[in-house]
Phi, psi and omega in degrees: 000140181249165175292147180295137175229158178295138182300125180287342182279311184254359180059037175086357181284329182087350178227159176234136179283130173234099185062229180278000185252152171249121178250160179297136180298129181284335183284310182260000180059037175083005183277333181088343178227158174230156183090166180062209182289345180266008182289119182294336178285321182273328182229073182292151175289147179294142179285145176292155180298144181290132178276144179290157176298158185302323183286350176256008181297147184296339181298333181285354174272353179277112184293331178295319180288311183294331177285337182268347180255131177275328183230119177282339184289313182247001182056042176066021175271344182066014180224139173239149183233137174218163181264122178268109184294324182296316180274337183072033182225164171274134182245131179252135177215165179292146181295123181291333179285322179288330178292330180286328182263154179293150181296143182273000000 
């Protein structure tokens, strides 16, 4: 264990500026210091509980909702959107699940 020192990455602020936003420093995990009892390697913060996947969310147990939606994939918009990393853009396409089923 080492003596606590000011974080060399964020200079003790605990955050790093990314454009107009301040995000938690990845090096000190927002503590502002490293070493001693605040060392993120020796005393990591507890991880938040894992969230269930979207298809296991409790809202899908509500019969009023599930009975009113024909498609869980696009939520009846007939369009899906995803982020294309190569192009750096949002891509819109027709819902593949709705294309398989006959139109309502």
